[in-house]
Short mmCIF file of C-alpha atoms in Angstrom, two decimals:
data_model
loop_
_atom_site.label_atom_id
_atom_site.label_comp_id
_atom_site.label_asym_id
_atom_site.label_seq_id
_atom_site.Cartn_x
_atom_site.Cartn_y
_atom_site.Cartn_z
CA MET A 89 -13.60 17.89 7.16
CA ALA A 90 -11.60 17.46 3.94
CA VAL A 91 -7.98 16.33 4.00
CA ALA A 92 -6.05 17.19 0.86
CA THR A 93 -2.32 16.78 1.48
CA ARG A 94 0.18 15.42 3.93
CA SER A 95 3.93 15.62 4.28
CA LEU A 96 5.93 12.58 3.22
CA GLY A 97 7.73 12.26 6.53
CA ARG A 98 10.82 14.35 7.03
CA SER A 99 11.53 14.68 3.29
CA GLY A 100 9.50 17.86 2.87
CA ILE A 101 7.78 16.27 -0.13
CA GLU A 102 4.07 17.10 -0.17
CA VAL A 103 1.73 14.34 -1.31
CA SER A 104 -2.00 13.90 -1.53
CA ALA A 105 -3.44 12.31 1.60
CA LEU A 106 -4.65 9.49 -0.64
CA GLY A 107 -2.39 7.60 -2.99
CA MET A 108 -3.05 5.04 -5.71
CA GLY A 109 -1.58 1.55 -5.47
CA CYS A 110 -0.42 0.21 -8.82
CA TRP A 111 0.01 -3.50 -8.10
CA ALA A 112 -3.14 -4.45 -10.01
CA ILE A 113 -2.30 -2.51 -13.18
CA GLY A 114 0.81 -4.66 -13.59
CA GLY A 115 -1.35 -7.48 -14.92
CA PRO A 116 -0.41 -11.14 -14.73
CA TRP A 117 2.89 -12.45 -13.41
CA ALA A 118 3.70 -15.47 -11.32
CA GLU A 119 6.15 -17.49 -9.29
CA GLY A 120 5.95 -20.86 -10.97
CA SER A 121 2.25 -21.68 -11.02
CA GLN A 122 1.39 -19.27 -8.20
CA PRO A 123 -0.20 -16.10 -9.62
CA LEU A 124 1.11 -12.87 -8.13
CA GLY A 125 -1.00 -10.41 -10.11
CA TRP A 126 -4.69 -9.55 -10.06
CA GLY A 127 -5.55 -11.15 -13.39
CA ALA A 128 -5.93 -9.68 -16.86
CA VAL A 129 -5.85 -5.91 -17.09
CA ASP A 130 -6.84 -3.34 -19.71
CA ASP A 131 -3.79 -1.12 -20.18
CA GLU A 132 -5.82 1.68 -21.76
CA GLU A 133 -8.16 1.74 -18.76
CA SER A 134 -5.13 1.73 -16.47
CA VAL A 135 -3.76 4.82 -18.20
CA ARG A 136 -7.14 6.54 -17.95
CA THR A 137 -7.31 5.62 -14.26
CA VAL A 138 -3.94 7.18 -13.42
CA ARG A 139 -4.81 10.34 -15.30
CA ARG A 140 -8.24 10.56 -13.67
CA ALA A 141 -6.58 10.17 -10.28
CA LEU A 142 -4.40 13.20 -11.05
CA ASP A 143 -7.46 15.17 -12.12
CA LEU A 144 -9.09 14.39 -8.75
CA GLY A 145 -6.11 15.52 -6.68
CA VAL A 146 -4.34 12.19 -6.13
CA THR A 147 -0.60 12.75 -6.59
CA LEU A 148 1.13 9.73 -4.98
CA PHE A 149 1.44 6.60 -7.13
CA ASP A 150 2.98 3.53 -5.53
CA THR A 151 4.32 0.67 -7.63
CA ALA A 152 7.21 -1.83 -7.61
CA ASP A 153 9.58 -3.07 -10.27
CA THR A 154 8.31 -6.62 -9.78
CA TYR A 155 4.59 -5.82 -10.31
CA GLY A 156 3.77 -7.46 -13.61
CA ALA A 157 7.53 -8.05 -14.01
CA GLY A 158 8.07 -4.41 -14.91
CA HIS A 159 4.72 -3.82 -16.60
CA SER A 160 3.21 -1.65 -13.85
CA GLU A 161 6.13 0.76 -14.00
CA ARG A 162 5.90 0.97 -17.78
CA ILE A 163 2.15 1.69 -17.71
CA LEU A 164 2.55 4.28 -14.93
CA GLY A 165 5.30 6.00 -16.89
CA ARG A 166 3.13 6.04 -20.00
CA ALA A 167 0.20 7.52 -18.09
CA LEU A 168 2.36 10.31 -16.68
CA VAL A 169 3.75 11.51 -20.00
CA GLY A 170 3.32 15.28 -20.00
CA ARG A 171 2.20 15.25 -16.34
CA ARG A 172 5.27 13.94 -14.55
CA ASP A 173 5.68 17.06 -12.43
CA GLU A 174 2.15 16.62 -11.02
CA ALA A 175 2.99 13.20 -9.60
CA VAL A 176 5.03 11.74 -6.75
CA ILE A 177 6.32 8.33 -7.81
CA ALA A 178 7.07 5.64 -5.25
CA THR A 179 8.49 2.32 -6.37
CA LYS A 180 10.34 -0.62 -4.80
CA TRP A 181 13.24 -2.94 -5.43
CA GLY A 182 14.65 -6.19 -4.05
CA TYR A 183 12.81 -8.97 -5.86
CA THR A 184 14.21 -10.29 -9.13
CA PHE A 185 12.14 -11.27 -12.15
CA ASP A 186 12.24 -12.13 -15.84
CA GLU A 187 10.41 -9.54 -17.91
CA ALA A 188 10.04 -11.83 -20.93
CA THR A 189 8.42 -14.74 -19.07
CA ARG A 190 6.77 -12.60 -16.37
CA GLN A 191 8.17 -14.91 -13.73
CA ALA A 192 9.48 -14.00 -10.29
CA THR A 193 12.97 -15.44 -9.91
CA GLY A 194 14.12 -14.61 -6.37
CA GLN A 195 15.62 -11.67 -4.56
CA ASP A 196 18.84 -9.68 -4.42
CA ALA A 197 19.80 -7.37 -1.57
CA SER A 198 23.25 -6.41 -2.84
CA PRO A 199 24.33 -2.79 -3.38
CA ALA A 200 25.25 -3.67 -6.98
CA TYR A 201 21.74 -4.90 -7.68
CA LEU A 202 20.28 -1.80 -6.03
CA ARG A 203 22.14 0.40 -8.51
CA ARG A 204 21.04 -1.76 -11.43
CA ALA A 205 17.44 -1.86 -10.22
CA VAL A 206 17.10 1.91 -9.87
CA THR A 207 18.46 2.43 -13.37
CA ASP A 208 16.01 -0.10 -14.80
CA SER A 209 13.07 1.45 -12.94
CA LEU A 210 13.95 4.94 -14.18
CA ARG A 211 13.99 3.58 -17.74
CA ARG A 212 10.65 1.82 -17.43
CA LEU A 213 9.03 4.83 -15.74
CA GLY A 214 10.45 7.22 -18.32
CA THR A 215 11.66 9.65 -15.67
CA ASP A 216 14.90 11.08 -14.36
CA ARG A 217 14.11 10.65 -10.66
CA ILE A 218 12.14 8.49 -8.26
CA ASP A 219 10.55 10.39 -5.40
CA LEU A 220 10.36 7.52 -2.89
CA TYR A 221 12.44 4.37 -3.39
CA GLN A 222 11.48 1.51 -1.07
CA LEU A 223 13.21 -1.69 -0.06
CA HIS A 224 10.70 -4.43 -0.88
CA LEU A 225 12.26 -7.24 1.18
CA ALA A 226 10.19 -7.01 4.34
CA ASP A 227 12.18 -9.51 6.42
CA LEU A 228 15.70 -8.68 5.26
CA PRO A 229 18.07 -8.94 8.26
CA VAL A 230 18.89 -5.55 9.70
CA PRO A 231 22.66 -5.69 9.03
CA ARG A 232 22.05 -6.38 5.33
CA ALA A 233 19.63 -3.47 5.11
CA GLU A 234 22.07 -1.17 6.88
CA ALA A 235 24.68 -2.12 4.28
CA LEU A 236 22.44 -0.53 1.61
CA VAL A 237 22.15 2.88 3.25
CA GLY A 238 25.42 4.20 1.88
CA THR A 239 24.38 3.38 -1.68
CA LEU A 240 20.94 4.89 -1.13
CA GLU A 241 22.53 8.10 0.14
CA GLU A 242 24.73 8.21 -2.97
CA LEU A 243 21.63 7.84 -5.15
CA VAL A 244 20.04 10.77 -3.30
CA ALA A 245 23.19 12.85 -3.81
CA ASP A 246 23.18 11.95 -7.51
CA GLY A 247 19.56 13.08 -7.83
CA LEU A 248 18.29 9.69 -8.99
CA ILE A 249 16.05 9.31 -5.94
CA ARG A 250 14.69 12.00 -3.64
CA SER A 251 14.09 9.84 -0.57
CA TYR A 252 13.81 6.21 0.46
CA GLY A 253 12.06 3.87 2.84
CA TRP A 254 11.27 0.25 3.68
CA SER A 255 8.14 -1.74 2.89
CA THR A 256 7.88 -3.91 6.01
CA ASP A 257 5.54 -4.84 8.83
CA ARG A 258 8.50 -5.47 11.15
CA THR A 259 8.88 -2.74 13.76
CA ASP A 260 12.61 -3.32 14.22
CA ARG A 261 13.19 -3.01 10.48
CA ALA A 262 11.24 0.24 10.28
CA ALA A 263 13.13 1.66 13.26
CA THR A 264 16.47 0.79 11.66
CA PHE A 265 15.88 3.12 8.73
CA GLY A 266 14.18 5.69 10.94
CA HIS A 267 17.11 5.89 13.33
CA GLY A 268 20.14 5.43 11.14
CA ALA A 269 19.33 6.52 7.59
CA GLY A 270 19.26 10.25 6.95
CA GLY A 271 17.33 10.08 3.67
CA ALA A 272 14.73 7.64 4.96
CA THR A 273 11.31 9.23 5.10
CA ALA A 274 8.63 6.53 5.03
CA VAL A 275 7.57 3.08 6.12
CA GLN A 276 5.09 1.23 3.96
CA HIS A 277 3.06 -1.21 6.04
CA THR A 278 -0.30 -2.88 6.36
CA LEU A 279 -2.96 -0.74 7.99
CA SER A 280 -6.73 -0.90 7.83
CA VAL A 281 -9.73 -0.87 10.12
CA LEU A 282 -9.36 -4.66 10.04
CA ARG A 283 -5.65 -4.66 10.90
CA ASP A 284 -4.25 -1.93 13.11
CA ALA A 285 -0.51 -1.30 13.50
CA PRO A 286 0.12 0.78 16.66
CA GLU A 287 3.79 -0.18 17.03
CA LEU A 288 4.62 0.87 13.47
CA LEU A 289 2.70 4.11 13.84
CA ALA A 290 4.71 4.77 17.00
CA VAL A 291 7.96 4.30 15.05
CA CYS A 292 6.70 6.79 12.46
CA ASP A 293 5.93 9.30 15.20
CA LYS A 294 9.30 8.81 16.87
CA TYR A 295 11.38 9.26 13.72
CA ASP A 296 9.15 11.64 11.72
CA LEU A 297 8.35 9.10 9.01
CA ALA A 298 5.33 8.89 6.75
CA SER A 299 3.07 5.88 7.23
CA VAL A 300 2.23 4.64 3.72
CA ASN A 301 -0.59 2.16 4.07
CA ARG A 302 -0.99 -0.89 1.86
CA GLY A 303 -4.09 -3.03 2.13
CA PRO A 304 -6.27 -0.14 3.38
CA LEU A 305 -9.34 -1.81 1.89
CA GLY A 306 -8.43 -5.38 2.86
CA MET A 307 -7.64 -6.33 -0.76
CA GLY A 308 -11.22 -5.50 -1.68
CA LEU A 309 -13.10 -6.77 1.36
CA LEU A 310 -13.75 -3.20 2.55
CA THR A 311 -15.30 -2.19 -0.78
CA GLY A 312 -18.40 -4.23 0.04
CA LYS A 313 -18.41 -6.00 -3.32
CA TYR A 314 -17.54 -9.47 -1.95
CA THR A 315 -19.84 -11.86 -0.12
CA ALA A 316 -19.51 -15.43 1.14
CA ALA A 317 -20.63 -16.62 -2.29
CA SER A 318 -17.98 -14.66 -4.21
CA THR A 319 -15.25 -16.53 -6.04
CA LEU A 320 -12.05 -15.14 -7.53
CA PRO A 321 -10.48 -16.49 -10.74
CA HIS A 322 -7.34 -18.59 -10.57
CA ASP A 323 -5.25 -15.99 -12.40
CA ASP A 324 -5.87 -13.59 -9.50
CA VAL A 325 -3.52 -13.80 -6.49
CA ARG A 326 -6.64 -13.82 -4.29
CA GLY A 327 -8.13 -16.73 -6.23
CA LEU A 328 -5.19 -19.02 -5.54
CA ALA A 329 -4.02 -17.29 -2.39
CA PRO A 330 -0.50 -17.95 -1.08
CA GLY A 331 -0.03 -18.55 2.64
CA TRP A 332 0.79 -14.92 3.45
CA LEU A 333 -2.50 -13.64 2.03
CA GLU A 334 -4.94 -13.81 4.93
CA TRP A 335 -8.06 -12.20 3.51
CA PHE A 336 -9.02 -14.98 1.05
CA ARG A 337 -8.92 -18.79 1.12
CA GLY A 338 -9.76 -21.19 -1.66
CA GLY A 339 -10.69 -18.34 -3.95
CA ARG A 340 -13.31 -17.00 -1.52
CA PRO A 341 -13.33 -14.26 1.10
CA ALA A 342 -12.36 -15.70 4.47
CA PRO A 343 -15.58 -15.83 6.55
CA GLU A 344 -13.98 -14.49 9.73
CA TRP A 345 -12.92 -11.34 7.86
CA LEU A 346 -16.35 -10.92 6.29
CA ARG A 347 -17.79 -10.95 9.82
CA ARG A 348 -15.45 -8.15 10.79
CA VAL A 349 -16.48 -6.12 7.76
CA ALA A 350 -20.12 -6.61 8.71
CA ALA A 351 -19.36 -5.44 12.26
CA VAL A 352 -17.98 -2.08 11.13
CA ARG A 353 -20.09 -1.39 8.05
CA GLU A 354 -22.81 0.67 9.73
CA ALA A 355 -20.40 2.87 11.69
CA LEU A 356 -18.16 3.48 8.67
CA THR A 357 -21.09 4.54 6.49
CA ALA A 358 -23.15 6.40 9.10
CA ASP A 359 -22.43 9.85 7.66
CA GLY A 360 -23.23 8.93 4.06
CA ARG A 361 -19.85 7.62 2.94
CA THR A 362 -19.48 4.44 0.98
CA LEU A 363 -17.88 1.56 2.87
CA ALA A 364 -14.55 2.13 1.12
CA GLN A 365 -14.64 5.87 1.87
CA GLY A 366 -15.40 5.14 5.51
CA ALA A 367 -12.47 2.72 5.73
CA LEU A 368 -10.15 5.40 4.31
CA GLY A 369 -11.58 7.97 6.72
CA TRP A 370 -10.79 5.63 9.62
CA ILE A 371 -7.14 5.53 8.57
CA TRP A 372 -6.86 9.33 8.43
CA ALA A 373 -8.52 9.58 11.83
CA ARG A 374 -6.11 7.00 13.19
CA SER A 375 -2.98 9.10 12.59
CA GLY A 376 -1.98 12.34 10.93
CA ARG A 377 0.95 10.55 9.28
CA THR A 378 -1.07 8.04 7.28
CA VAL A 379 -1.27 7.96 3.49
CA PRO A 380 -3.42 5.01 2.34
CA ILE A 381 -2.71 3.66 -1.15
CA PRO A 382 -5.74 1.59 -2.21
CA GLY A 383 -5.21 -0.30 -5.43
CA CYS A 384 -7.18 0.80 -8.49
CA ARG A 385 -7.45 -0.42 -12.04
CA THR A 386 -10.60 1.35 -13.25
CA VAL A 387 -11.71 4.95 -13.42
CA ALA A 388 -14.78 4.12 -11.33
CA GLN A 389 -12.63 2.75 -8.51
CA VAL A 390 -10.38 5.79 -8.33
CA GLU A 391 -13.36 8.14 -8.45
CA GLU A 392 -14.98 6.43 -5.47
CA ASN A 393 -11.75 6.40 -3.47
CA ALA A 394 -10.94 10.02 -4.29
CA GLY A 395 -14.39 10.96 -3.02
CA ALA A 396 -13.07 10.17 0.45
CA LEU A 397 -10.72 13.18 0.21
CA ARG A 398 -13.71 15.54 0.29
CA ARG A 399 -15.07 13.90 3.44
CA GLY A 400 -11.77 13.58 5.30
CA PRO A 401 -11.17 11.67 8.55
CA LEU A 402 -14.00 10.00 10.41
CA ALA A 403 -15.45 12.19 13.13
CA PRO A 404 -14.27 11.15 16.62
CA ASP A 405 -17.72 9.78 17.55
CA HIS A 406 -17.87 7.62 14.43
CA PHE A 407 -14.31 6.43 15.04
CA ALA A 408 -15.27 5.50 18.60
CA GLU A 409 -18.32 3.61 17.36
CA VAL A 410 -16.15 1.54 15.00
CA GLU A 411 -13.96 0.64 17.97
CA ARG A 412 -16.98 -0.32 20.03
CA GLN A 413 -18.25 -2.62 17.30
CA LEU A 414 -14.87 -4.34 17.06
CA ALA A 415 -14.33 -4.73 20.80
CA ALA A 416 -15.93 -8.16 21.05
CA LEU A 417 -14.01 -9.45 18.05
CA ARG A 418 -10.71 -8.37 19.56
CA THR A 419 -11.18 -10.74 22.48
CA ALA A 420 -12.39 -13.84 20.63
CA ALA A 421 -10.74 -16.02 18.01
CA LEU A 422 -13.28 -16.87 15.34
CA ARG A 423 -11.54 -20.05 14.31
CA GLY A 424 -8.74 -22.17 15.75
CA ALA A 425 -5.95 -20.68 13.67
CA ASP A 426 -7.31 -17.14 13.67
CA HIS A 427 -5.66 -14.98 16.31
CA PRO A 428 -5.21 -11.59 14.65
CA HIS A 429 -3.60 -8.71 16.42
CA TRP A 430 -6.39 -6.42 17.65
CA PRO A 431 -4.76 -3.59 19.63
CA VAL A 432 -6.93 -0.70 20.73
CA PRO A 433 -5.95 2.61 19.10
CA THR A 434 -6.37 5.92 20.82
CA VAL A 435 -9.61 7.66 19.88
CA PRO A 436 -8.65 10.95 18.18
CA THR A 437 -10.03 14.10 19.76
CA THR A 438 -9.34 16.35 16.79
CA HIS A 439 -8.99 15.90 13.07
CA PRO A 440 -5.38 15.44 11.94
#
């Protein structure tokens, strides 16, 4: 059953049920010697990819000012020339960077920086409004985030942003915007068949927020292209993975996560989907509020992902089979330091 559009929370903004993540099209940038991008990128292919996504019905494009130290926003803006009204643009602020050196330089959670950041993003994107503006500082203390709400509401009133949200995996942070910020409409958080997030989905249900899902394909693990022998280059964030990146170690896919992918592969592809399309279908079956934003940097990638829109959510029996395959993994740590959160979601009885 196809799923074409969903509401972006309580904003009334309609978006495609599938978005496109634009981290990778930002190209290289770093914090010191630690790469934060996905390696070299072909800007012309990036532009073609965004435009092909629009052709295939994908309307939500998620980026951040820091991706590529501003480069992702510039490329997205270039790709949308003449087609801006077809797209819903989501971007983020909070991290500081040097555009000339492509270096991350820190963070700034002040209202003054918020105003400066939105102006700079509008310039790079070549637009007069941002549809969803997201706080990028996932662990910012709640009182400091609350101090930004007044400025965000002023930006809404001025027409510079249409709505706002928080990119965080912290339930208390998500609830803060959901409860106390009138223009808040979305939480961006990790969600995939490998990493469920029932508490955050509950917050979205309680406060009528969209669940925008980063990492829906496990940073590539759920595409099926990586094996235990795969290696990633050192200019790719996955090739020299920082501590917060769990899917890869030493430039290789983490074996415990490859085992999880193997456990769900057959159930996700049982009805003829590709592995990636099955993983996206699982997310739609998980909740009617979800909007996964898999990253793309080639036309072929966006075409495969957009193919999931025609197939829609996994059927309840396929969803249940995925859960059955994962049940044993939820109760056993596969290595000493590996104790992922494996809550059991409710099996959907109808398509969202």
